[in-house]
PDB file of C-alpha atoms in Angstrom:
ATOM      1  CA  UNK A 295     -25.525 -40.025   9.268  1.00 42.00           C
ATOM      2  CA  UNK A 296     -25.354 -38.458   5.806  1.00 54.00           C
ATOM      3  CA  UNK A 297     -28.036 -35.885   5.135  1.00 64.00           C
ATOM      4  CA  UNK A 298     -30.771 -36.902   2.741  1.00 83.00           C
ATOM      5  CA  UNK A 299     -30.639 -35.297  -0.667  1.00 91.00           C
ATOM      6  CA  UNK A 300     -32.539 -32.018  -0.826  1.00 89.00           C
ATOM      7  CA  UNK A 301     -32.518 -30.935  -4.464  1.00 92.00           C
ATOM      8  CA  UNK A 302     -35.533 -28.623  -4.396  1.00 94.00           C
ATOM      9  CA  UNK A 303     -35.180 -25.968  -7.086  1.00 95.00           C
ATOM     10  CA  UNK A 304     -32.350 -27.824  -8.863  1.00 97.00           C
ATOM     11  CA  UNK A 305     -32.038 -30.067 -11.905  1.00 98.00           C
ATOM     12  CA  UNK A 306     -29.525 -32.897 -12.191  1.00 98.00           C
ATOM     13  CA  UNK A 307     -27.490 -33.099 -15.401  1.00 98.00           C
ATOM     14  CA  UNK A 308     -24.752 -35.407 -16.646  1.00 98.00           C
ATOM     15  CA  UNK A 309     -22.360 -35.223 -19.606  1.00 97.00           C
ATOM     16  CA  UNK A 310     -22.741 -31.484 -20.299  1.00 96.00           C
ATOM     17  CA  UNK A 311     -19.276 -30.447 -21.477  1.00 96.00           C
ATOM     18  CA  UNK A 312     -20.516 -30.447 -25.078  1.00 94.00           C
ATOM     19  CA  UNK A 313     -22.998 -27.737 -24.121  1.00 96.00           C
ATOM     20  CA  UNK A 314     -21.288 -24.316 -24.105  1.00 95.00           C
ATOM     21  CA  UNK A 315     -23.568 -23.109 -21.313  1.00 97.00           C
ATOM     22  CA  UNK A 316     -22.808 -26.177 -19.210  1.00 97.00           C
ATOM     23  CA  UNK A 317     -19.068 -25.750 -19.677  1.00 97.00           C
ATOM     24  CA  UNK A 318     -19.268 -22.061 -18.840  1.00 97.00           C
ATOM     25  CA  UNK A 319     -21.200 -22.914 -15.668  1.00 98.00           C
ATOM     26  CA  UNK A 320     -18.345 -25.187 -14.549  1.00 98.00           C
ATOM     27  CA  UNK A 321     -15.738 -22.522 -15.374  1.00 97.00           C
ATOM     28  CA  UNK A 322     -17.683 -20.063 -13.212  1.00 98.00           C
ATOM     29  CA  UNK A 323     -18.075 -22.548 -10.347  1.00 98.00           C
ATOM     30  CA  UNK A 324     -14.348 -23.314 -10.139  1.00 97.00           C
ATOM     31  CA  UNK A 325     -13.431 -19.647 -10.485  1.00 97.00           C
ATOM     32  CA  UNK A 326     -15.832 -18.636  -7.733  1.00 97.00           C
ATOM     33  CA  UNK A 327     -14.944 -21.444  -5.287  1.00 97.00           C
ATOM     34  CA  UNK A 328     -11.225 -21.991  -5.912  1.00 95.00           C
ATOM     35  CA  UNK A 329     -10.098 -18.878  -7.780  1.00 95.00           C
ATOM     36  CA  UNK A 330      -8.824 -20.899 -10.751  1.00 94.00           C
ATOM     37  CA  UNK A 331      -9.722 -20.327 -14.381  1.00 95.00           C
ATOM     38  CA  UNK A 332     -10.015 -23.404 -16.588  1.00 96.00           C
ATOM     39  CA  UNK A 333     -11.568 -21.356 -19.379  1.00 95.00           C
ATOM     40  CA  UNK A 334      -8.342 -21.334 -21.465  1.00 95.00           C
ATOM     41  CA  UNK A 335      -8.628 -25.116 -21.767  1.00 96.00           C
ATOM     42  CA  UNK A 336     -11.094 -24.545 -24.627  1.00 93.00           C
ATOM     43  CA  UNK A 337      -8.286 -22.931 -26.656  1.00 94.00           C
ATOM     44  CA  UNK A 338      -5.852 -25.689 -25.674  1.00 95.00           C
ATOM     45  CA  UNK A 339      -7.842 -28.555 -27.157  1.00 94.00           C
ATOM     46  CA  UNK A 340     -10.781 -28.696 -24.759  1.00 93.00           C
ATOM     47  CA  UNK A 341     -11.471 -30.885 -21.742  1.00 94.00           C
ATOM     48  CA  UNK A 342     -10.404 -34.515 -21.685  1.00 95.00           C
ATOM     49  CA  UNK A 343     -12.656 -36.303 -24.227  1.00 95.00           C
ATOM     50  CA  UNK A 344     -13.336 -39.066 -21.698  1.00 96.00           C
ATOM     51  CA  UNK A 345     -14.707 -36.595 -19.122  1.00 97.00           C
ATOM     52  CA  UNK A 346     -18.110 -37.315 -17.576  1.00 98.00           C
ATOM     53  CA  UNK A 347     -19.406 -34.475 -15.382  1.00 98.00           C
ATOM     54  CA  UNK A 348     -22.194 -34.828 -12.839  1.00 98.00           C
ATOM     55  CA  UNK A 349     -23.919 -31.725 -11.530  1.00 98.00           C
ATOM     56  CA  UNK A 350     -26.936 -29.973 -10.080  1.00 98.00           C
ATOM     57  CA  UNK A 351     -28.051 -26.761 -11.851  1.00 98.00           C
ATOM     58  CA  UNK A 352     -30.400 -24.046 -10.655  1.00 97.00           C
ATOM     59  CA  UNK A 353     -33.176 -22.495 -12.732  1.00 97.00           C
ATOM     60  CA  UNK A 354     -30.827 -19.802 -14.107  1.00 97.00           C
ATOM     61  CA  UNK A 355     -28.308 -22.389 -15.318  1.00 97.00           C
ATOM     62  CA  UNK A 356     -25.811 -21.791 -12.521  1.00 98.00           C
ATOM     63  CA  UNK A 357     -23.971 -24.899 -11.389  1.00 98.00           C
ATOM     64  CA  UNK A 358     -24.619 -25.520  -7.681  1.00 98.00           C
ATOM     65  CA  UNK A 359     -22.584 -28.735  -7.287  1.00 98.00           C
ATOM     66  CA  UNK A 360     -20.269 -30.666  -9.582  1.00 98.00           C
ATOM     67  CA  UNK A 361     -17.785 -33.499  -9.796  1.00 98.00           C
ATOM     68  CA  UNK A 362     -16.238 -34.868 -12.977  1.00 98.00           C
ATOM     69  CA  UNK A 363     -14.792 -38.298 -13.750  1.00 98.00           C
ATOM     70  CA  UNK A 364     -12.375 -39.081 -16.570  1.00 97.00           C
ATOM     71  CA  UNK A 365     -10.104 -41.891 -17.717  1.00 97.00           C
ATOM     72  CA  UNK A 366      -6.647 -41.598 -16.151  1.00 97.00           C
ATOM     73  CA  UNK A 367      -4.525 -44.689 -16.758  1.00 97.00           C
ATOM     74  CA  UNK A 368      -1.346 -44.656 -14.717  1.00 97.00           C
ATOM     75  CA  UNK A 369       1.687 -46.820 -14.042  1.00 98.00           C
ATOM     76  CA  UNK A 370       2.131 -48.277 -10.574  1.00 98.00           C
ATOM     77  CA  UNK A 371       5.146 -50.493  -9.925  1.00 97.00           C
ATOM     78  CA  UNK A 372       5.618 -51.227 -13.606  1.00 97.00           C
ATOM     79  CA  UNK A 373       1.990 -52.094 -14.359  1.00 97.00           C
ATOM     80  CA  UNK A 374      -0.509 -49.934 -16.211  1.00 97.00           C
ATOM     81  CA  UNK A 375      -3.611 -49.477 -14.070  1.00 98.00           C
ATOM     82  CA  UNK A 376      -6.944 -48.957 -15.854  1.00 98.00           C
ATOM     83  CA  UNK A 377      -8.018 -46.069 -13.655  1.00 98.00           C
ATOM     84  CA  UNK A 378     -10.273 -43.046 -13.533  1.00 98.00           C
ATOM     85  CA  UNK A 379      -9.682 -39.673 -11.947  1.00 97.00           C
ATOM     86  CA  UNK A 380     -12.124 -37.403 -10.152  1.00 98.00           C
ATOM     87  CA  UNK A 381     -11.759 -33.641 -10.397  1.00 97.00           C
ATOM     88  CA  UNK A 382     -13.614 -30.322 -10.211  1.00 96.00           C
ATOM     89  CA  UNK A 383     -15.498 -31.280  -7.073  1.00 97.00           C
ATOM     90  CA  UNK A 384     -17.240 -28.238  -5.629  1.00 97.00           C
ATOM     91  CA  UNK A 385     -20.488 -26.973  -4.078  1.00 98.00           C
ATOM     92  CA  UNK A 386     -21.552 -23.349  -3.852  1.00 98.00           C
ATOM     93  CA  UNK A 387     -21.895 -22.181  -0.231  1.00 97.00           C
ATOM     94  CA  UNK A 388     -25.613 -21.455  -0.572  1.00 96.00           C
ATOM     95  CA  UNK A 389     -26.293 -25.078  -1.517  1.00 97.00           C
ATOM     96  CA  UNK A 390     -24.114 -26.845   1.034  1.00 96.00           C
ATOM     97  CA  UNK A 391     -25.537 -29.148   3.687  1.00 96.00           C
ATOM     98  CA  UNK A 392     -28.173 -30.582   1.359  1.00 96.00           C
ATOM     99  CA  UNK A 393     -26.431 -33.807   0.352  1.00 97.00           C
ATOM    100  CA  UNK A 394     -25.645 -32.589  -3.162  1.00 98.00           C
ATOM    101  CA  UNK A 395     -21.923 -33.323  -3.084  1.00 97.00           C
ATOM    102  CA  UNK A 396     -22.453 -36.784  -1.690  1.00 97.00           C
ATOM    103  CA  UNK A 397     -25.011 -37.401  -4.435  1.00 98.00           C
ATOM    104  CA  UNK A 398     -22.729 -36.424  -7.332  1.00 98.00           C
ATOM    105  CA  UNK A 399     -19.794 -38.301  -5.783  1.00 98.00           C
ATOM    106  CA  UNK A 400     -21.808 -41.513  -5.484  1.00 98.00           C
ATOM    107  CA  UNK A 401     -23.070 -41.077  -9.048  1.00 98.00           C
ATOM    108  CA  UNK A 402     -19.522 -40.563 -10.328  1.00 98.00           C
ATOM    109  CA  UNK A 403     -18.165 -43.600  -8.480  1.00 98.00           C
ATOM    110  CA  UNK A 404     -21.064 -45.733  -9.732  1.00 98.00           C
ATOM    111  CA  UNK A 405     -20.268 -44.596 -13.277  1.00 98.00           C
ATOM    112  CA  UNK A 406     -16.595 -45.503 -12.791  1.00 98.00           C
ATOM    113  CA  UNK A 407     -17.558 -49.003 -11.651  1.00 98.00           C
ATOM    114  CA  UNK A 408     -19.883 -49.496 -14.624  1.00 98.00           C
ATOM    115  CA  UNK A 409     -17.079 -48.413 -16.963  1.00 98.00           C
ATOM    116  CA  UNK A 410     -14.884 -51.153 -15.506  1.00 98.00           C
ATOM    117  CA  UNK A 411     -12.181 -48.963 -13.970  1.00 98.00           C
ATOM    118  CA  UNK A 412     -10.119 -50.924 -11.459  1.00 97.00           C
ATOM    119  CA  UNK A 413      -9.140 -47.858  -9.436  1.00 98.00           C
ATOM    120  CA  UNK A 414     -10.045 -44.206  -8.937  1.00 98.00           C
ATOM    121  CA  UNK A 415      -7.673 -41.431  -7.873  1.00 98.00           C
ATOM    122  CA  UNK A 416      -8.129 -37.808  -6.874  1.00 97.00           C
ATOM    123  CA  UNK A 417      -6.305 -34.906  -5.248  1.00 96.00           C
ATOM    124  CA  UNK A 418      -7.812 -33.179  -2.238  1.00 96.00           C
ATOM    125  CA  UNK A 419      -6.948 -30.979   0.720  1.00 93.00           C
ATOM    126  CA  UNK A 420      -9.738 -32.695   2.684  1.00 93.00           C
ATOM    127  CA  UNK A 421      -8.725 -36.381   2.728  1.00 95.00           C
ATOM    128  CA  UNK A 422     -11.169 -37.301   5.489  1.00 94.00           C
ATOM    129  CA  UNK A 423     -14.032 -36.302   3.197  1.00 94.00           C
ATOM    130  CA  UNK A 424     -13.217 -39.154   0.824  1.00 97.00           C
ATOM    131  CA  UNK A 425     -12.214 -41.872   3.264  1.00 96.00           C
ATOM    132  CA  UNK A 426     -15.911 -42.727   3.691  1.00 95.00           C
ATOM    133  CA  UNK A 427     -15.964 -43.686  -0.004  1.00 97.00           C
ATOM    134  CA  UNK A 428     -13.042 -46.094   0.337  1.00 97.00           C
ATOM    135  CA  UNK A 429     -10.221 -43.721  -0.620  1.00 98.00           C
ATOM    136  CA  UNK A 430      -6.866 -43.758   1.164  1.00 97.00           C
ATOM    137  CA  UNK A 431      -3.923 -41.384   0.982  1.00 96.00           C
ATOM    138  CA  UNK A 432      -0.785 -42.426  -0.898  1.00 95.00           C
ATOM    139  CA  UNK A 433       2.541 -41.151   0.536  1.00 94.00           C
ATOM    140  CA  UNK A 434       4.318 -38.928  -1.980  1.00 96.00           C
ATOM    141  CA  UNK A 435       8.019 -38.140  -2.328  1.00 98.00           C
ATOM    142  CA  UNK A 436      10.135 -35.817  -4.429  1.00 98.00           C
ATOM    143  CA  UNK A 437      13.894 -36.238  -5.014  1.00 98.00           C
ATOM    144  CA  UNK A 438      16.671 -33.753  -4.449  1.00 98.00           C
ATOM    145  CA  UNK A 439      20.435 -33.690  -4.883  1.00 98.00           C
ATOM    146  CA  UNK A 440      23.396 -32.098  -6.663  1.00 98.00           C
ATOM    147  CA  UNK A 441      23.126 -31.395 -10.354  1.00 97.00           C
ATOM    148  CA  UNK A 442      25.015 -33.614 -12.797  1.00 96.00           C
ATOM    149  CA  UNK A 443      27.391 -32.015 -15.279  1.00 96.00           C
ATOM    150  CA  UNK A 444      25.331 -30.804 -18.254  1.00 96.00           C
ATOM    151  CA  UNK A 445      25.923 -32.748 -21.442  1.00 96.00           C
ATOM    152  CA  UNK A 446      28.118 -30.701 -23.771  1.00 91.00           C
ATOM    153  CA  UNK A 447      26.749 -32.513 -26.832  1.00 90.00           C
ATOM    154  CA  UNK A 448      23.084 -31.708 -26.212  1.00 90.00           C
ATOM    155  CA  UNK A 449      21.425 -29.507 -28.812  1.00 93.00           C
ATOM    156  CA  UNK A 450      19.992 -26.242 -27.539  1.00 96.00           C
ATOM    157  CA  UNK A 451      16.351 -26.321 -26.447  1.00 97.00           C
ATOM    158  CA  UNK A 452      13.808 -23.721 -27.474  1.00 97.00           C
ATOM    159  CA  UNK A 453      10.849 -22.402 -25.496  1.00 97.00           C
ATOM    160  CA  UNK A 454       7.334 -23.595 -26.321  1.00 97.00           C
ATOM    161  CA  UNK A 455       4.202 -21.504 -25.905  1.00 96.00           C
ATOM    162  CA  UNK A 456       1.059 -23.628 -25.620  1.00 96.00           C
ATOM    163  CA  UNK A 457      -0.979 -20.588 -26.686  1.00 94.00           C
ATOM    164  CA  UNK A 458       0.881 -20.565 -30.031  1.00 96.00           C
ATOM    165  CA  UNK A 459      -0.975 -22.709 -32.577  1.00 97.00           C
ATOM    166  CA  UNK A 460       2.119 -24.453 -33.963  1.00 97.00           C
ATOM    167  CA  UNK A 461       3.588 -25.097 -30.530  1.00 98.00           C
ATOM    168  CA  UNK A 462       0.227 -26.391 -29.288  1.00 97.00           C
ATOM    169  CA  UNK A 463      -0.016 -28.836 -32.203  1.00 97.00           C
ATOM    170  CA  UNK A 464       3.502 -30.104 -31.436  1.00 97.00           C
ATOM    171  CA  UNK A 465       2.686 -30.488 -27.744  1.00 97.00           C
ATOM    172  CA  UNK A 466      -0.543 -32.336 -28.471  1.00 97.00           C
ATOM    173  CA  UNK A 467       1.237 -34.768 -30.806  1.00 97.00           C
ATOM    174  CA  UNK A 468       3.969 -35.504 -28.262  1.00 97.00           C
ATOM    175  CA  UNK A 469       1.448 -35.901 -25.432  1.00 97.00           C
ATOM    176  CA  UNK A 470      -0.336 -38.606 -27.434  1.00 96.00           C
ATOM    177  CA  UNK A 471       2.850 -40.651 -27.737  1.00 95.00           C
ATOM    178  CA  UNK A 472       4.447 -39.975 -24.376  1.00 97.00           C
ATOM    179  CA  UNK A 473       6.023 -42.622 -22.168  1.00 97.00           C
ATOM    180  CA  UNK A 474       5.540 -42.613 -18.392  1.00 98.00           C
ATOM    181  CA  UNK A 475       8.316 -40.635 -16.710  1.00 98.00           C
ATOM    182  CA  UNK A 476       8.764 -43.363 -14.097  1.00 98.00           C
ATOM    183  CA  UNK A 477       8.105 -47.066 -13.686  1.00 98.00           C
ATOM    184  CA  UNK A 478       7.005 -46.520 -10.073  1.00 98.00           C
ATOM    185  CA  UNK A 479       4.192 -43.978 -10.363  1.00 98.00           C
ATOM    186  CA  UNK A 480       3.305 -41.905 -13.421  1.00 98.00           C
ATOM    187  CA  UNK A 481       0.367 -41.102 -15.672  1.00 97.00           C
ATOM    188  CA  UNK A 482       0.353 -42.513 -19.173  1.00 95.00           C
ATOM    189  CA  UNK A 483      -2.134 -40.035 -20.667  1.00 89.00           C
ATOM    190  CA  UNK A 484      -2.910 -36.560 -19.335  1.00 88.00           C
ATOM    191  CA  UNK A 485      -2.946 -34.082 -22.233  1.00 95.00           C
ATOM    192  CA  UNK A 486      -5.672 -31.776 -20.922  1.00 95.00           C
ATOM    193  CA  UNK A 487      -4.188 -31.596 -17.429  1.00 94.00           C
ATOM    194  CA  UNK A 488      -0.664 -30.947 -18.685  1.00 96.00           C
ATOM    195  CA  UNK A 489      -1.846 -28.160 -20.969  1.00 96.00           C
ATOM    196  CA  UNK A 490      -4.035 -26.338 -18.449  1.00 95.00           C
ATOM    197  CA  UNK A 491      -1.325 -26.597 -15.778  1.00 95.00           C
ATOM    198  CA  UNK A 492       0.994 -24.629 -18.072  1.00 95.00           C
ATOM    199  CA  UNK A 493      -1.413 -21.702 -17.597  1.00 94.00           C
ATOM    200  CA  UNK A 494      -1.817 -21.829 -13.818  1.00 92.00           C
ATOM    201  CA  UNK A 495       1.752 -21.025 -12.759  1.00 93.00           C
ATOM    202  CA  UNK A 496       3.674 -18.261 -14.581  1.00 92.00           C
ATOM    203  CA  UNK A 497       6.971 -19.655 -13.267  1.00 96.00           C
ATOM    204  CA  UNK A 498       6.619 -22.907 -15.211  1.00 97.00           C
ATOM    205  CA  UNK A 499       8.796 -22.994 -18.300  1.00 98.00           C
ATOM    206  CA  UNK A 500       8.091 -25.317 -21.226  1.00 98.00           C
ATOM    207  CA  UNK A 501      11.087 -26.143 -23.415  1.00 98.00           C
ATOM    208  CA  UNK A 502      11.505 -28.400 -26.450  1.00 98.00           C
ATOM    209  CA  UNK A 503      14.585 -30.546 -27.081  1.00 98.00           C
ATOM    210  CA  UNK A 504      14.103 -31.079 -30.804  1.00 97.00           C
ATOM    211  CA  UNK A 505      16.958 -33.579 -31.104  1.00 96.00           C
ATOM    212  CA  UNK A 506      15.274 -35.783 -28.483  1.00 97.00           C
ATOM    213  CA  UNK A 507      11.666 -34.877 -29.377  1.00 98.00           C
ATOM    214  CA  UNK A 508      11.166 -34.142 -25.698  1.00 98.00           C
ATOM    215  CA  UNK A 509       9.210 -31.427 -23.912  1.00 98.00           C
ATOM    216  CA  UNK A 510      10.536 -30.353 -20.515  1.00 98.00           C
ATOM    217  CA  UNK A 511       8.383 -28.647 -17.858  1.00 98.00           C
ATOM    218  CA  UNK A 512      10.665 -26.957 -15.338  1.00 98.00           C
ATOM    219  CA  UNK A 513      11.358 -24.061 -12.979  1.00 98.00           C
ATOM    220  CA  UNK A 514      14.441 -22.458 -11.524  1.00 97.00           C
ATOM    221  CA  UNK A 515      14.468 -20.141  -8.531  1.00 96.00           C
ATOM    222  CA  UNK A 516      16.704 -17.236  -7.576  1.00 93.00           C
ATOM    223  CA  UNK A 517      18.991 -19.523  -5.579  1.00 95.00           C
ATOM    224  CA  UNK A 518      19.683 -21.623  -8.666  1.00 95.00           C
ATOM    225  CA  UNK A 519      17.533 -24.579  -7.643  1.00 97.00           C
ATOM    226  CA  UNK A 520      16.283 -26.431 -10.716  1.00 98.00           C
ATOM    227  CA  UNK A 521      12.887 -28.143 -10.398  1.00 98.00           C
ATOM    228  CA  UNK A 522      11.999 -30.764 -13.004  1.00 98.00           C
ATOM    229  CA  UNK A 523       8.220 -31.107 -13.144  1.00 98.00           C
ATOM    230  CA  UNK A 524       7.597 -33.375 -16.113  1.00 98.00           C
ATOM    231  CA  UNK A 525       8.962 -34.749 -19.375  1.00 98.00           C
ATOM    232  CA  UNK A 526       6.823 -35.471 -22.430  1.00 98.00           C
ATOM    233  CA  UNK A 527       8.680 -37.811 -24.773  1.00 98.00           C
ATOM    234  CA  UNK A 528       8.547 -41.289 -26.250  1.00 97.00           C
ATOM    235  CA  UNK A 529      12.014 -41.863 -24.764  1.00 98.00           C
ATOM    236  CA  UNK A 530      13.000 -40.048 -21.579  1.00 98.00           C
ATOM    237  CA  UNK A 531      16.318 -38.167 -21.914  1.00 98.00           C
ATOM    238  CA  UNK A 532      18.851 -38.116 -19.110  1.00 98.00           C
ATOM    239  CA  UNK A 533      19.017 -35.230 -16.670  1.00 98.00           C
ATOM    240  CA  UNK A 534      22.485 -34.346 -18.005  1.00 98.00           C
ATOM    241  CA  UNK A 535      21.069 -34.016 -21.535  1.00 98.00           C
ATOM    242  CA  UNK A 536      18.164 -31.923 -20.260  1.00 98.00           C
ATOM    243  CA  UNK A 537      20.463 -29.494 -18.429  1.00 98.00           C
ATOM    244  CA  UNK A 538      22.754 -29.333 -21.447  1.00 97.00           C
ATOM    245  CA  UNK A 539      19.862 -28.525 -23.753  1.00 98.00           C
ATOM    246  CA  UNK A 540      18.572 -25.865 -21.383  1.00 98.00           C
ATOM    247  CA  UNK A 541      22.109 -24.469 -21.085  1.00 97.00           C
ATOM    248  CA  UNK A 542      21.999 -24.213 -17.316  1.00 96.00           C
ATOM    249  CA  UNK A 543      24.228 -25.470 -14.517  1.00 94.00           C
ATOM    250  CA  UNK A 544      21.998 -25.245 -11.439  1.00 97.00           C
ATOM    251  CA  UNK A 545      23.217 -25.187  -7.873  1.00 95.00           C
ATOM    252  CA  UNK A 546      20.896 -28.062  -6.978  1.00 97.00           C
ATOM    253  CA  UNK A 547      18.122 -30.188  -8.418  1.00 98.00           C
ATOM    254  CA  UNK A 548      14.737 -31.428  -7.309  1.00 98.00           C
ATOM    255  CA  UNK A 549      12.741 -33.876  -9.390  1.00 98.00           C
ATOM    256  CA  UNK A 550       9.020 -34.083  -8.764  1.00 98.00           C
ATOM    257  CA  UNK A 551       8.679 -37.756  -9.698  1.00 98.00           C
ATOM    258  CA  UNK A 552      10.888 -40.809  -9.183  1.00 98.00           C
ATOM    259  CA  UNK A 553      13.944 -40.217 -11.421  1.00 98.00           C
ATOM    260  CA  UNK A 554      14.534 -43.860 -12.352  1.00 98.00           C
ATOM    261  CA  UNK A 555      14.821 -43.010 -16.076  1.00 98.00           C
ATOM    262  CA  UNK A 556      17.035 -39.933 -15.733  1.00 98.00           C
ATOM    263  CA  UNK A 557      20.455 -41.464 -15.129  1.00 97.00           C
ATOM    264  CA  UNK A 558      20.598 -39.518 -11.865  1.00 97.00           C
ATOM    265  CA  UNK A 559      20.047 -40.484  -8.253  1.00 94.00           C
ATOM    266  CA  UNK A 560      18.649 -38.005  -5.803  1.00 96.00           C
ATOM    267  CA  UNK A 561      17.546 -38.457  -2.216  1.00 98.00           C
ATOM    268  CA  UNK A 562      13.808 -39.003  -1.681  1.00 98.00           C
ATOM    269  CA  UNK A 563      12.084 -36.477   0.546  1.00 98.00           C
ATOM    270  CA  UNK A 564       8.454 -36.529   1.730  1.00 97.00           C
ATOM    271  CA  UNK A 565       6.415 -34.067  -0.285  1.00 95.00           C
ATOM    272  CA  UNK A 566       5.246 -31.236   1.943  1.00 91.00           C
ATOM    273  CA  UNK A 567       1.884 -30.216   0.572  1.00 89.00           C
ATOM    274  CA  UNK A 568      -1.601 -29.561   1.835  1.00 88.00           C
ATOM    275  CA  UNK A 569      -2.958 -31.573  -1.081  1.00 92.00           C
ATOM    276  CA  UNK A 570      -3.076 -35.355  -0.841  1.00 95.00           C
ATOM    277  CA  UNK A 571      -3.290 -38.003  -3.548  1.00 97.00           C
ATOM    278  CA  UNK A 572      -6.086 -40.444  -2.724  1.00 97.00           C
ATOM    279  CA  UNK A 573      -6.577 -43.910  -4.209  1.00 98.00           C
ATOM    280  CA  UNK A 574      -9.668 -46.130  -4.229  1.00 98.00           C
ATOM    281  CA  UNK A 575      -9.130 -49.753  -5.235  1.00 98.00           C
ATOM    282  CA  UNK A 576      -6.058 -51.959  -5.741  1.00 97.00           C
ATOM    283  CA  UNK A 577      -6.158 -53.263  -2.176  1.00 95.00           C
ATOM    284  CA  UNK A 578      -3.314 -51.791  -0.154  1.00 92.00           C
ATOM    285  CA  UNK A 579      -0.991 -51.217  -3.135  1.00 94.00           C
ATOM    286  CA  UNK A 580       1.488 -48.344  -2.879  1.00 94.00           C
ATOM    287  CA  UNK A 581       4.618 -47.474  -4.901  1.00 96.00           C
ATOM    288  CA  UNK A 582       7.485 -49.904  -4.269  1.00 95.00           C
ATOM    289  CA  UNK A 583       9.861 -46.911  -4.215  1.00 97.00           C
ATOM    290  CA  UNK A 584       9.311 -43.352  -2.972  1.00 98.00           C
ATOM    291  CA  UNK A 585       7.499 -41.549  -5.789  1.00 98.00           C
ATOM    292  CA  UNK A 586       4.875 -38.977  -6.737  1.00 98.00           C
ATOM    293  CA  UNK A 587       2.838 -38.003  -9.765  1.00 97.00           C
ATOM    294  CA  UNK A 588       4.180 -35.055 -11.721  1.00 97.00           C
ATOM    295  CA  UNK A 589       2.598 -31.724 -10.714  1.00 95.00           C
ATOM    296  CA  UNK A 590       1.644 -31.343 -14.389  1.00 96.00           C
ATOM    297  CA  UNK A 591      -0.751 -34.243 -13.847  1.00 92.00           C
ATOM    298  CA  UNK A 592      -2.529 -32.641 -10.888  1.00 88.00           C
ATOM    299  CA  UNK A 593      -6.236 -32.126 -11.362  1.00 81.00           C
TER     300      UNK A 593
END
C-alpha cells in the first residue's frame, strides 16, 4: 500500500520556472541527487516553454521533491503522437518515504490528462517504479555496420559552439524547423533537451553542413568508430554526405536511431543501457521496426 502523504513542514508549488529562486532550487536538487548541472540551460534559451513543474519546498526554499511535465510530440510508425514527457523526478533523501514523489507524479499525470495528451513518456533506471502508473518499457535498438564511402561532393562542415551567441541562434532556428530523423521513432520538437545535452558530454561534437542546412551531433572513438547521435535539419542528408562534410572515413558506424532516411542500412542491435524508455498510453503500440530515440532527446 502506498504511504499516505506526509507534507509537514513543506509547501506545494506548481509552475515555478519563471521564478529565479524556484529554478535555482531545481538546479540544486538535480545537482545534489544526480550530479548533473542544468544551470547552463538558462544561457541556452531556458527550459522548454511548455514545462510544468510540480514540487514540494521547505521553509528555506529548498526543493524536497520534484517532477516536471512538458510537451514532447514524437513520431511513432509514421504518425505524430500528441505526447508529454516527464523529467527531473527526484526526492531528497531526508524527505523520502513520505509519499511526496507519488504525490507529484500523480499531479503531473493528472495535468497531462487535462491537457489532452494521448501519451506520456519518460526515461528511468527504475522501470518498476513507474509500472504502477501504467507505464511500460519500449525495446530500443541502435544500428551498426560498415561506413559508406564519403561523398566527394559534400561541402566541408564547420564546428558549432552552442555557447557562442551566433551559433546558438542558428541552432535554435534549425531546431524549430527540424524534421524527425526517422519515421519509426523520433521526436519532432526537443530544442531544450538537444541544447543541454550538448553540455553534458564533452565527447559530443556539433557540426554544421551549411550547404544542407543540417546540424550533426556525433562522436568518434580512438578505434575509428563513428557514432551518429542526431541530425537537425528540414531535410535529412545521407550518411555519405555527412561523412563527406565531416571529412572522415571511419572504420565503422553506429547510428543511435533508425537510419531509414540516411541511405544506409545497418544491423539493428539491442541498446545496452541501464536507462529505459517508458510509455504510458497508446495501448500496446511499439515501433514497427527496431528503433530508439536519439540520445540528444534524452531527458
